[in-house]
């Protein structure tokens, strides 16, 4: 067992009503830092599937949302690997995948703030997470 600040994060993940994860996309996957964080949650997988213990008390579920950005739009499948990783992560944590914002073509500084559809998607996602 590694004794570091992740020990403080585990109960926060279990107690959270919602989890929002964001990552840039590198080689069709999440960042190394996020992947390391997810990999450190392997203990939840073992608790759920090996020990047959619940993650959240009373069968409670949380809500999850994913935001991913990419500099270039390399076409279909750009976000597929990252979405699969996040869905698996949420599944282990008994967190319902409520949706995502996946945006490519953000190479230039400040371009995301100029895309009104992105701002609207973020606003709508926030409302959805609060209402459902």
Short mmCIF file of C-alpha atoms in Angstrom, two decimals:
data_model
loop_
_atom_site.label_atom_id
_atom_site.label_comp_id
_atom_site.label_asym_id
_atom_site.label_seq_id
_atom_site.Cartn_x
_atom_site.Cartn_y
_atom_site.Cartn_z
CA UNK A 1 0.00 0.00 0.00
CA UNK A 2 1.29 3.42 -0.91
CA UNK A 3 0.83 5.96 1.88
CA UNK A 4 0.25 9.28 0.13
CA UNK A 5 -2.49 11.83 -0.50
CA UNK A 6 -4.59 9.28 -2.42
CA UNK A 7 -5.59 7.94 0.99
CA UNK A 8 -7.50 11.21 1.45
CA UNK A 9 -9.15 10.91 -1.97
CA UNK A 10 -10.68 7.45 -1.59
CA UNK A 11 -13.38 8.44 0.93
CA UNK A 12 -14.13 11.59 -1.07
CA UNK A 13 -14.83 9.47 -4.16
CA UNK A 14 -17.13 7.18 -2.18
CA UNK A 15 -19.00 10.04 -0.49
CA UNK A 16 -19.39 12.20 -3.62
CA UNK A 17 -22.82 12.65 -5.16
CA UNK A 18 -21.15 13.44 -8.46
CA UNK A 19 -17.80 13.11 -10.18
CA UNK A 20 -16.74 15.34 -13.05
CA UNK A 21 -13.59 14.27 -14.84
CA UNK A 22 -11.77 16.37 -17.43
CA UNK A 23 -8.73 15.53 -19.53
CA UNK A 24 -6.88 16.53 -22.64
CA UNK A 25 -6.61 13.70 -25.14
CA UNK A 26 -3.20 12.26 -25.96
CA UNK A 27 -2.95 9.36 -28.41
CA UNK A 28 -6.71 8.75 -28.09
CA UNK A 29 -6.53 8.37 -24.30
CA UNK A 30 -6.72 10.41 -21.12
CA UNK A 31 -3.65 12.16 -19.74
CA UNK A 32 -1.03 10.12 -17.89
CA UNK A 33 -1.86 11.93 -14.66
CA UNK A 34 -5.55 11.04 -14.86
CA UNK A 35 -4.79 7.46 -15.88
CA UNK A 36 -2.50 7.13 -12.85
CA UNK A 37 -5.30 8.41 -10.61
CA UNK A 38 -7.74 5.91 -12.14
CA UNK A 39 -5.23 3.07 -11.82
CA UNK A 40 -4.77 3.91 -8.13
CA UNK A 41 -8.50 3.18 -7.72
CA UNK A 42 -7.89 -0.50 -8.48
CA UNK A 43 -8.67 -1.17 -4.82
CA UNK A 44 -12.31 -0.25 -5.54
CA UNK A 45 -12.41 -2.82 -8.34
CA UNK A 46 -11.05 -5.51 -6.00
CA UNK A 47 -13.49 -4.51 -3.28
CA UNK A 48 -16.42 -4.75 -5.71
CA UNK A 49 -15.51 -7.78 -7.83
CA UNK A 50 -13.18 -9.89 -5.68
CA UNK A 51 -14.52 -9.24 -2.18
CA UNK A 52 -18.12 -8.70 -3.36
CA UNK A 53 -18.47 -5.62 -1.17
CA UNK A 54 -20.39 -2.52 -2.12
CA UNK A 55 -18.61 0.71 -2.92
CA UNK A 56 -21.36 3.03 -1.69
CA UNK A 57 -23.61 2.40 1.29
CA UNK A 58 -27.21 1.43 0.65
CA UNK A 59 -26.75 0.80 -3.05
CA UNK A 60 -26.44 4.54 -3.65
CA UNK A 61 -25.08 5.71 -7.00
CA UNK A 62 -23.38 8.93 -7.98
CA UNK A 63 -23.56 10.91 -11.22
CA UNK A 64 -20.57 11.18 -13.50
CA UNK A 65 -19.67 13.49 -16.36
CA UNK A 66 -16.63 13.58 -18.65
CA UNK A 67 -15.06 16.54 -20.46
CA UNK A 68 -12.31 15.89 -22.99
CA UNK A 69 -10.45 18.22 -25.29
CA UNK A 70 -8.08 17.65 -28.18
CA UNK A 71 -5.92 20.05 -30.12
CA UNK A 72 -6.52 18.49 -33.52
CA UNK A 73 -9.56 16.84 -34.98
CA UNK A 74 -8.14 13.60 -36.33
CA UNK A 75 -11.53 12.15 -37.10
CA UNK A 76 -13.74 9.36 -35.89
CA UNK A 77 -12.57 7.47 -32.85
CA UNK A 78 -10.50 10.28 -31.37
CA UNK A 79 -12.28 10.08 -28.00
CA UNK A 80 -13.27 6.39 -28.03
CA UNK A 81 -10.45 5.09 -25.83
CA UNK A 82 -10.83 7.86 -23.28
CA UNK A 83 -14.60 7.44 -23.04
CA UNK A 84 -14.23 3.68 -22.50
CA UNK A 85 -11.71 4.30 -19.72
CA UNK A 86 -13.95 6.81 -17.95
CA UNK A 87 -17.04 4.63 -18.31
CA UNK A 88 -15.15 1.71 -16.74
CA UNK A 89 -13.89 3.96 -13.94
CA UNK A 90 -17.39 5.25 -13.22
CA UNK A 91 -18.85 1.74 -13.35
CA UNK A 92 -16.45 0.52 -10.69
CA UNK A 93 -17.38 3.50 -8.50
CA UNK A 94 -21.14 2.90 -8.94
CA UNK A 95 -21.35 6.17 -10.81
CA UNK A 96 -23.84 6.65 -13.65
CA UNK A 97 -22.27 8.07 -16.82
CA UNK A 98 -24.52 11.08 -17.40
CA UNK A 99 -22.81 12.32 -20.53
CA UNK A 100 -19.83 14.13 -21.87
CA UNK A 101 -18.49 17.10 -23.75
CA UNK A 102 -15.93 16.00 -26.32
CA UNK A 103 -14.31 18.81 -28.23
CA UNK A 104 -11.56 18.63 -30.82
CA UNK A 105 -9.92 21.43 -32.77
CA UNK A 106 -8.71 23.46 -29.80
CA UNK A 107 -5.14 23.93 -31.00
CA UNK A 108 -5.16 27.72 -30.72
CA UNK A 109 -5.18 29.50 -27.36
CA UNK A 110 -8.58 30.89 -26.38
CA UNK A 111 -10.54 29.08 -29.09
CA UNK A 112 -12.73 27.15 -26.63
CA UNK A 113 -14.13 30.36 -25.14
CA UNK A 114 -15.20 31.49 -28.60
CA UNK A 115 -17.23 28.35 -29.26
CA UNK A 116 -20.68 29.28 -27.97
CA UNK A 117 -21.95 25.73 -28.48
CA UNK A 118 -19.35 24.48 -25.97
CA UNK A 119 -20.40 27.02 -23.38
CA UNK A 120 -24.04 26.03 -23.91
CA UNK A 121 -23.17 22.32 -23.64
CA UNK A 122 -21.37 22.98 -20.35
CA UNK A 123 -24.32 24.96 -19.01
CA UNK A 124 -26.81 22.27 -20.07
CA UNK A 125 -24.63 19.54 -18.54
CA UNK A 126 -24.52 21.37 -15.23
CA UNK A 127 -28.31 21.67 -15.20
CA UNK A 128 -28.72 18.00 -16.09
CA UNK A 129 -26.42 16.91 -13.27
CA UNK A 130 -28.37 18.98 -10.76
CA UNK A 131 -31.84 18.02 -11.97
CA UNK A 132 -31.60 14.27 -12.53
#
